C-alpha atoms as a PDB file:
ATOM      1  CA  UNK A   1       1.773  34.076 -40.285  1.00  0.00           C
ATOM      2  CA  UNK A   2      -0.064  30.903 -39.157  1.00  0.00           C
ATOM      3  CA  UNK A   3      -0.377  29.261 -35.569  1.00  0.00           C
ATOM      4  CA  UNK A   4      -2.410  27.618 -32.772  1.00  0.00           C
ATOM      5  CA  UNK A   5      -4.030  30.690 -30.585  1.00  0.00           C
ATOM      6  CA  UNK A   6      -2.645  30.579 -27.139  1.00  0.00           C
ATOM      7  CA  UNK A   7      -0.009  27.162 -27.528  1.00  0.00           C
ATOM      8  CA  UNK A   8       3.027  29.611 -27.256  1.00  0.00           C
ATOM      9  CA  UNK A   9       1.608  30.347 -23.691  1.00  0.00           C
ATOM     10  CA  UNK A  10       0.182  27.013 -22.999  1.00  0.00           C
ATOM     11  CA  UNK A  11       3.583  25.906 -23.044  1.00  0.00           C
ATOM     12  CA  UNK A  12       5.463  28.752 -21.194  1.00  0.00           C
ATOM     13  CA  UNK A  13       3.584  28.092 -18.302  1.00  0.00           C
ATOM     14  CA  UNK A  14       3.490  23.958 -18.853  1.00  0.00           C
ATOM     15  CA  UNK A  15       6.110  22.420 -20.431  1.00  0.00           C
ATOM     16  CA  UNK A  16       8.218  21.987 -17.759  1.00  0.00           C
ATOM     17  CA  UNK A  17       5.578  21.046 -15.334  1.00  0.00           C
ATOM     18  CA  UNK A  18       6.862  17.879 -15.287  1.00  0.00           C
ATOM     19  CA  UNK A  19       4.341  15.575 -12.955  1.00  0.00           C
ATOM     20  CA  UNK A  20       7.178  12.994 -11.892  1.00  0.00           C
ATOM     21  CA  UNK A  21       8.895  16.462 -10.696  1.00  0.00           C
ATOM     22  CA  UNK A  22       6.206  17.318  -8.041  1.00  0.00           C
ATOM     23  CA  UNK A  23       4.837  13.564  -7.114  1.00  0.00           C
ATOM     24  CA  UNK A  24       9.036  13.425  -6.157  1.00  0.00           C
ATOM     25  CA  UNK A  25       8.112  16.937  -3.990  1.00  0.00           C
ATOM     26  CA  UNK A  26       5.148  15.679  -2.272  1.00  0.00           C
ATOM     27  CA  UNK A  27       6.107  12.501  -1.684  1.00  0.00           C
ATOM     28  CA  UNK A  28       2.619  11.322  -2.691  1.00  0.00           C
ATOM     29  CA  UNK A  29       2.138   7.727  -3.460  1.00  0.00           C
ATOM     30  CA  UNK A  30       1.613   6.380  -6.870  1.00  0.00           C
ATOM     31  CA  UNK A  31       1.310   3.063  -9.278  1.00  0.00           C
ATOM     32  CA  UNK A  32       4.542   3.004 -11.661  1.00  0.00           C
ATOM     33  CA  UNK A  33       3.888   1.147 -14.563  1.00  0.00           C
ATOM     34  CA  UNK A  34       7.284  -0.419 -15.862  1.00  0.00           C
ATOM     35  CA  UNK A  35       8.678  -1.924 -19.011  1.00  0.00           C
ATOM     36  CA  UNK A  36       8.457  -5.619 -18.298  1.00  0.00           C
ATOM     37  CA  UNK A  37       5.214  -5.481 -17.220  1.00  0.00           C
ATOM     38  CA  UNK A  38       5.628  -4.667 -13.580  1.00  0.00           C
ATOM     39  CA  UNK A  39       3.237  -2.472 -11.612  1.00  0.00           C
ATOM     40  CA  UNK A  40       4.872  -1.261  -8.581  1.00  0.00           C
ATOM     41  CA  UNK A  41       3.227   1.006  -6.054  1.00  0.00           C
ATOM     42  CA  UNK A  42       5.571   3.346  -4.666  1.00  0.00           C
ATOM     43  CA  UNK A  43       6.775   6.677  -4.000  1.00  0.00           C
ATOM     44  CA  UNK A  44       9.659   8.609  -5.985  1.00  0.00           C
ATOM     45  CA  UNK A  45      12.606   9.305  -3.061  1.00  0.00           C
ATOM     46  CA  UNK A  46      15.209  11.215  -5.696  1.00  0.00           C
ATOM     47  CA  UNK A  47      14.988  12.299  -9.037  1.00  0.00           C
ATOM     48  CA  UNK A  48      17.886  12.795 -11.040  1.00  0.00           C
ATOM     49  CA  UNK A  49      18.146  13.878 -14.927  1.00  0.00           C
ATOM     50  CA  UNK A  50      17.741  10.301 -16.567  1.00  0.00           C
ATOM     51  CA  UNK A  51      16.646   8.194 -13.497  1.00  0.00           C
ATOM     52  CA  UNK A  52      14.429   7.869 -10.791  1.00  0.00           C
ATOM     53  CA  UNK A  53      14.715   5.820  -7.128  1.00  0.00           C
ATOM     54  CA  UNK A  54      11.296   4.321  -6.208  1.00  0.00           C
ATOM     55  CA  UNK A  55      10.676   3.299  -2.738  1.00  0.00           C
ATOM     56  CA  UNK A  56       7.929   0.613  -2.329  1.00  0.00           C
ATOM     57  CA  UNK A  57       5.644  -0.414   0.431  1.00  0.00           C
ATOM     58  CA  UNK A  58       8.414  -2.533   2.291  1.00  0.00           C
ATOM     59  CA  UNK A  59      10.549   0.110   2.563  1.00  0.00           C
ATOM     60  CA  UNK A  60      12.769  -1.549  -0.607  1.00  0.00           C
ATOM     61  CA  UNK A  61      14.634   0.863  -3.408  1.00  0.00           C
ATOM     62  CA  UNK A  62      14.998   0.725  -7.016  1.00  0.00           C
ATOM     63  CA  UNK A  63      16.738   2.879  -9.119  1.00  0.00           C
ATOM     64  CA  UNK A  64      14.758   2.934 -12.883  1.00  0.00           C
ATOM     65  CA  UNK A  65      15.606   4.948 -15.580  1.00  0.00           C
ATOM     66  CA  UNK A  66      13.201   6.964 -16.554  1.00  0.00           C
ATOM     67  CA  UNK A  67      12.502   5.472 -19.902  1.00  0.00           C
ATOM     68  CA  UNK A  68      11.692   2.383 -17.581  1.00  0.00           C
ATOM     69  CA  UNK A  69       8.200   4.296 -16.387  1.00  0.00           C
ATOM     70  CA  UNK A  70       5.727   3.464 -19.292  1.00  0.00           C
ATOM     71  CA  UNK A  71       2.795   5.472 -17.242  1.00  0.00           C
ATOM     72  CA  UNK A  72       1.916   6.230 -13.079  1.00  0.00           C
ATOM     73  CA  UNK A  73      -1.249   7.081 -11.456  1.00  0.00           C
ATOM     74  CA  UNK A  74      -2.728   7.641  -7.652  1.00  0.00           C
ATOM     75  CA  UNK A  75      -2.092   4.414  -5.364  1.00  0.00           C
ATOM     76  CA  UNK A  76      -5.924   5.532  -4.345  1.00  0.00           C
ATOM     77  CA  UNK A  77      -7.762   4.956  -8.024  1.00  0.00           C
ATOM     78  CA  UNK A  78      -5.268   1.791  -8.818  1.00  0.00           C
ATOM     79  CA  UNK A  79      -8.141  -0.371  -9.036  1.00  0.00           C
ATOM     80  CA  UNK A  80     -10.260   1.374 -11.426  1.00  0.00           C
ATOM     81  CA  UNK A  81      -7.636   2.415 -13.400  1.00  0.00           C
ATOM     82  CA  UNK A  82      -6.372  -1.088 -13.662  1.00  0.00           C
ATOM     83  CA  UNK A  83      -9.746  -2.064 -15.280  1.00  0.00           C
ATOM     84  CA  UNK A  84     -10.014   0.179 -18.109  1.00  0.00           C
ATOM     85  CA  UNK A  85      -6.479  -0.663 -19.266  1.00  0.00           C
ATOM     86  CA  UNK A  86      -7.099  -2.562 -22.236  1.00  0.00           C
ATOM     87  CA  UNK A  87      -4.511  -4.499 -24.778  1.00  0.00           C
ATOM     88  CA  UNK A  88      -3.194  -4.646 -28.115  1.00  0.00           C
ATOM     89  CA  UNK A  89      -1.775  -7.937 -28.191  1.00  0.00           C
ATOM     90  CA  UNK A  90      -0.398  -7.696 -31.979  1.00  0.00           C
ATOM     91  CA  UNK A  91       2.006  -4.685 -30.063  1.00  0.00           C
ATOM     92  CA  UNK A  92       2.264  -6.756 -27.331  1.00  0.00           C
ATOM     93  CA  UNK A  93       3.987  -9.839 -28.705  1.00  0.00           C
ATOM     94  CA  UNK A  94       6.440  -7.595 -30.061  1.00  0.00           C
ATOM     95  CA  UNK A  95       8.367  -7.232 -27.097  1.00  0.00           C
ATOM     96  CA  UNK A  96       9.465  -3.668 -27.367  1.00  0.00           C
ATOM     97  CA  UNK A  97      11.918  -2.011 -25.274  1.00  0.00           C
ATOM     98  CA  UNK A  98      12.316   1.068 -23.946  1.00  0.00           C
ATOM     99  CA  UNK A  99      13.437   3.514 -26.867  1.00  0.00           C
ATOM    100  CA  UNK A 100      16.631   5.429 -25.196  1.00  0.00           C
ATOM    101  CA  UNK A 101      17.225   7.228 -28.180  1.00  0.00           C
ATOM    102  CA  UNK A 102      14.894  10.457 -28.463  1.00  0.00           C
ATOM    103  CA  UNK A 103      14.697  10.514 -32.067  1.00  0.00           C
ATOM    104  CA  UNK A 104      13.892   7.097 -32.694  1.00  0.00           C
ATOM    105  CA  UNK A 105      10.686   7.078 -30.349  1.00  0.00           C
ATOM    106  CA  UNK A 106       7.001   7.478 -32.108  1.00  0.00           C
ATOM    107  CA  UNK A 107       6.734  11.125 -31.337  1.00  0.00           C
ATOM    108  CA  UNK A 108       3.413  13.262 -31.138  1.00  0.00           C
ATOM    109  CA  UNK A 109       4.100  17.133 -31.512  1.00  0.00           C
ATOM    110  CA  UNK A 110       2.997  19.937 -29.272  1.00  0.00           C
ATOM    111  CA  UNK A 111       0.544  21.347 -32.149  1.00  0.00           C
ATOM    112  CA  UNK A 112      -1.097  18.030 -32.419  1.00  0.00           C
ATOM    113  CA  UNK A 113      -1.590  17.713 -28.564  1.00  0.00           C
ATOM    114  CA  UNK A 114      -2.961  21.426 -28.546  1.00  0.00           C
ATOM    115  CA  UNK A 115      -5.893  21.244 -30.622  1.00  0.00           C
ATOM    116  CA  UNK A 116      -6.934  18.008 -29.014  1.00  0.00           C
ATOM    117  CA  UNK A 117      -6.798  18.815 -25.761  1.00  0.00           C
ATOM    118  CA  UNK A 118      -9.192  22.319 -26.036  1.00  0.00           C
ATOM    119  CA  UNK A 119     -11.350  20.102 -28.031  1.00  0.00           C
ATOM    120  CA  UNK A 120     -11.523  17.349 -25.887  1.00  0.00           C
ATOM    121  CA  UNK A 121     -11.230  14.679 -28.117  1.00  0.00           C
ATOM    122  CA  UNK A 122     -11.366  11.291 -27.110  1.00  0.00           C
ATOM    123  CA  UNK A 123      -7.862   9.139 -27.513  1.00  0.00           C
ATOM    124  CA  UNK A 124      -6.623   6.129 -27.790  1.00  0.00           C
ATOM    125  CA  UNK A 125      -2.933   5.711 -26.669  1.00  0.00           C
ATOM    126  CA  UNK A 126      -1.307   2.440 -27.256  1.00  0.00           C
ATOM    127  CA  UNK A 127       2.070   2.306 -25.645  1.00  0.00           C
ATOM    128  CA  UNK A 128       5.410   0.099 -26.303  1.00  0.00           C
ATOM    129  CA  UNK A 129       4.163  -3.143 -24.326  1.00  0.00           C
ATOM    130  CA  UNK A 130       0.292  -3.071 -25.930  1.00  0.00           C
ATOM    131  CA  UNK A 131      -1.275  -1.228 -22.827  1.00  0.00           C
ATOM    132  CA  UNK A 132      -4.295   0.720 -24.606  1.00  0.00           C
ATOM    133  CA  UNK A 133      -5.449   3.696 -22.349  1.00  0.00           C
ATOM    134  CA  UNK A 134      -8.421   5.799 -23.781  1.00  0.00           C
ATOM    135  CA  UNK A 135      -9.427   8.916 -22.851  1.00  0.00           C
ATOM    136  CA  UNK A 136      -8.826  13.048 -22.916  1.00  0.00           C
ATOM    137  CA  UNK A 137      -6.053  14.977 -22.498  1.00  0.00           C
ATOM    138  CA  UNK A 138      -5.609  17.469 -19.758  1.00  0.00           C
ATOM    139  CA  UNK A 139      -2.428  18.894 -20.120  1.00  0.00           C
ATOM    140  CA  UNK A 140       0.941  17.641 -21.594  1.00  0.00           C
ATOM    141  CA  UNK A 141       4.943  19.225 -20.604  1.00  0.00           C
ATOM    142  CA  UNK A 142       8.080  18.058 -22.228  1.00  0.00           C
ATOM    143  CA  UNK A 143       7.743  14.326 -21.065  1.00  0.00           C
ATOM    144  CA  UNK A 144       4.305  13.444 -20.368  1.00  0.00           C
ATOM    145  CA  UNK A 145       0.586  13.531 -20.888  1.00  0.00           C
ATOM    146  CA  UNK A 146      -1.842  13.891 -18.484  1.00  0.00           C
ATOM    147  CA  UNK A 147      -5.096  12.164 -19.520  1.00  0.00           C
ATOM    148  CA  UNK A 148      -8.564  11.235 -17.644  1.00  0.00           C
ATOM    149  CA  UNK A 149      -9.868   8.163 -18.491  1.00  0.00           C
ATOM    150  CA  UNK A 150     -13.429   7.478 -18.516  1.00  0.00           C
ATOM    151  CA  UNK A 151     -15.142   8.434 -14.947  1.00  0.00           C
ATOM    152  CA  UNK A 152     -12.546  11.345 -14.428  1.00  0.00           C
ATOM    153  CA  UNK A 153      -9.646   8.745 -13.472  1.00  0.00           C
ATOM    154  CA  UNK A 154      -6.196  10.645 -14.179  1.00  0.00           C
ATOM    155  CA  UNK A 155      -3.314   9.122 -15.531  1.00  0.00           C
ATOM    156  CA  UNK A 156      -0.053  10.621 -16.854  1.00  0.00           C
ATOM    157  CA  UNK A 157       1.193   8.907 -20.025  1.00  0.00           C
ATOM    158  CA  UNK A 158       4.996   9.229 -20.613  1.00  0.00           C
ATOM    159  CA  UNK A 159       5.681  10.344 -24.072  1.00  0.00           C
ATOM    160  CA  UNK A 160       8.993   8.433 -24.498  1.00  0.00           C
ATOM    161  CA  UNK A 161       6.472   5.232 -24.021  1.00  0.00           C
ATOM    162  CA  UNK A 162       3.904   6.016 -26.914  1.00  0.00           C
ATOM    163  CA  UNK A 163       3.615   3.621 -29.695  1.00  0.00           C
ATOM    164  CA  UNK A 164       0.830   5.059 -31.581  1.00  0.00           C
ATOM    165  CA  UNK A 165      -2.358   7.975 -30.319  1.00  0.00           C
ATOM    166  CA  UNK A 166      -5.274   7.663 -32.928  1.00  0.00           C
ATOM    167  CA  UNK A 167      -8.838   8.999 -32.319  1.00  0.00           C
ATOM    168  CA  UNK A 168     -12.389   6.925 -32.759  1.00  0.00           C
ATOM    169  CA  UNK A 169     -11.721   6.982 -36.653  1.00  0.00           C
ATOM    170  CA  UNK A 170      -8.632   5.593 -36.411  1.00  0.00           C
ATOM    171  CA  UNK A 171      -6.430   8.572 -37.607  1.00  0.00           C
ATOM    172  CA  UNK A 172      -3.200   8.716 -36.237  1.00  0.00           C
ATOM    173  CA  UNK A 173      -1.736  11.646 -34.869  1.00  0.00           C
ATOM    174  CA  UNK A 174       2.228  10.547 -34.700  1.00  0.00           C
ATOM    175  CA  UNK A 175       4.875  13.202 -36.302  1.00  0.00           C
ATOM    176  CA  UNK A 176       5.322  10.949 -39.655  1.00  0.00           C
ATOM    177  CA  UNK A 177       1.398  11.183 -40.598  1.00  0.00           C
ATOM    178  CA  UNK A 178       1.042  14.863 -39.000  1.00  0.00           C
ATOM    179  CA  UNK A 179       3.965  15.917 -40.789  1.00  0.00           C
ATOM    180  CA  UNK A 180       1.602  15.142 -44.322  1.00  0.00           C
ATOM    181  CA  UNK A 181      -1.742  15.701 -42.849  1.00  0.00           C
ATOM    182  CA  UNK A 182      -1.352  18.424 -40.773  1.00  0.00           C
ATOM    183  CA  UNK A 183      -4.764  17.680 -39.080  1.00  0.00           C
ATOM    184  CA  UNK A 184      -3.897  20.951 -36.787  1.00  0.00           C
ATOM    185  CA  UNK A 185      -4.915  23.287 -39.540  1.00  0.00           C
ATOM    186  CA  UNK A 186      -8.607  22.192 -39.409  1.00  0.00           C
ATOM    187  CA  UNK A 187      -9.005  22.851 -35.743  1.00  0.00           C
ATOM    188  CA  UNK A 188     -10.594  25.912 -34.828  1.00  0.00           C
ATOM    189  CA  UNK A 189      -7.844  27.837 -32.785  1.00  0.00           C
ATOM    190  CA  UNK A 190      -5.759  27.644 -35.973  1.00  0.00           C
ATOM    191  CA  UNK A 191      -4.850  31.032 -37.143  1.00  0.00           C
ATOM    192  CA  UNK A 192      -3.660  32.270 -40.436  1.00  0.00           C
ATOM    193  CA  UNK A 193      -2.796  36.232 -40.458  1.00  0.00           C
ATOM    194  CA  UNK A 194      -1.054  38.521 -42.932  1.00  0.00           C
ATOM    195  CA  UNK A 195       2.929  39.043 -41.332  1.00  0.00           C
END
């Protein structure tokens, strides 16, 4: 019998924590960062199964769906936030689109997040439009990852929006290379026991 000490749990309690879910409850205000490129401070005024209705400063609504929301943080930290966004500008001139399809997006499993989380490991997460945002995990549900970037700043990182999550050396942690390397096995909550 082999597994991560204490995911199963982790993820009753977590996984579907979902932070869109409560920022829609408290009607807090947050920074949506959309596919196209547009940052739009607003505040989430329904949230359905696939989409979202934003209402901005002026009062205006837009309905997104929610593959549309690359990543969203606090109206209140915009600024800093904003400045340690950095770019990958051979994934930028791409010009990907959202990827509706779940099986076709770059996935990271729940075994990879784990480990990395306890141990605190600095990330880098590149997503679909070239936005790089580095930093550690916190906690990840179902759709998202929340990660503080450097000075404590919190961001959650929509997992449909991931194009790649490697660590200082470079090593990528998507399903395809996980599925061979199985980096998960060398951290130390792994557990191997006689069944």
């Amino acid at each position: 019998m082999e597994y991560l000490a204490g995911l199963k749990e982790y993820l009753h309690t977590n996984y579907d924590r979902l932070g869109l879910e409560q920022a829609h409850a408290q009607g807090t205000w947050h920074v949506f960062h959309l596919h196209g490129r547009r940052v739009l401070p607003a505040r989430i005024i329904d949230s359905q199964t696939y989409v979202a209705t934003l209402e901005d400063e002026q009062g205006n609504n837009l309905t997104v769906h929610k593959t549309a929301i690359k990543f969203f943080h606090s109206l209140e930290e915009a600024l800093e936030i904003v400045e340690r966004i950095k770019f990958d500008r051979q994934v930028r001139s791409r010009k990907l689109l959202p990827i509706i399809s779940a099986r076709d997006r770059h996935f990271i499993k729940n075994k990879s997040l784990y480990p990395l989380m306890l141990e605190r490991e600095v990330l880098f997460f590149t997503l679909l439009e070239g936005e790089i945002l580095r930093g550690v995990v916190q906690g990840f549900n179902r759709f998202e990852i929340r990660v503080n970037l450097k000075g404590g700043l919190p961001v959650t990182i929509m997992r449909h929006a991931l194009y790649e999550v490697q660590d200082k050396k470079g090593r990528s942690f998507l399903k395809p290379v996980q599925d061979k390397k199985k980096e998960w096995k060398k951290s130390q909550y792994y557990v191997t026991a006689q069944g």
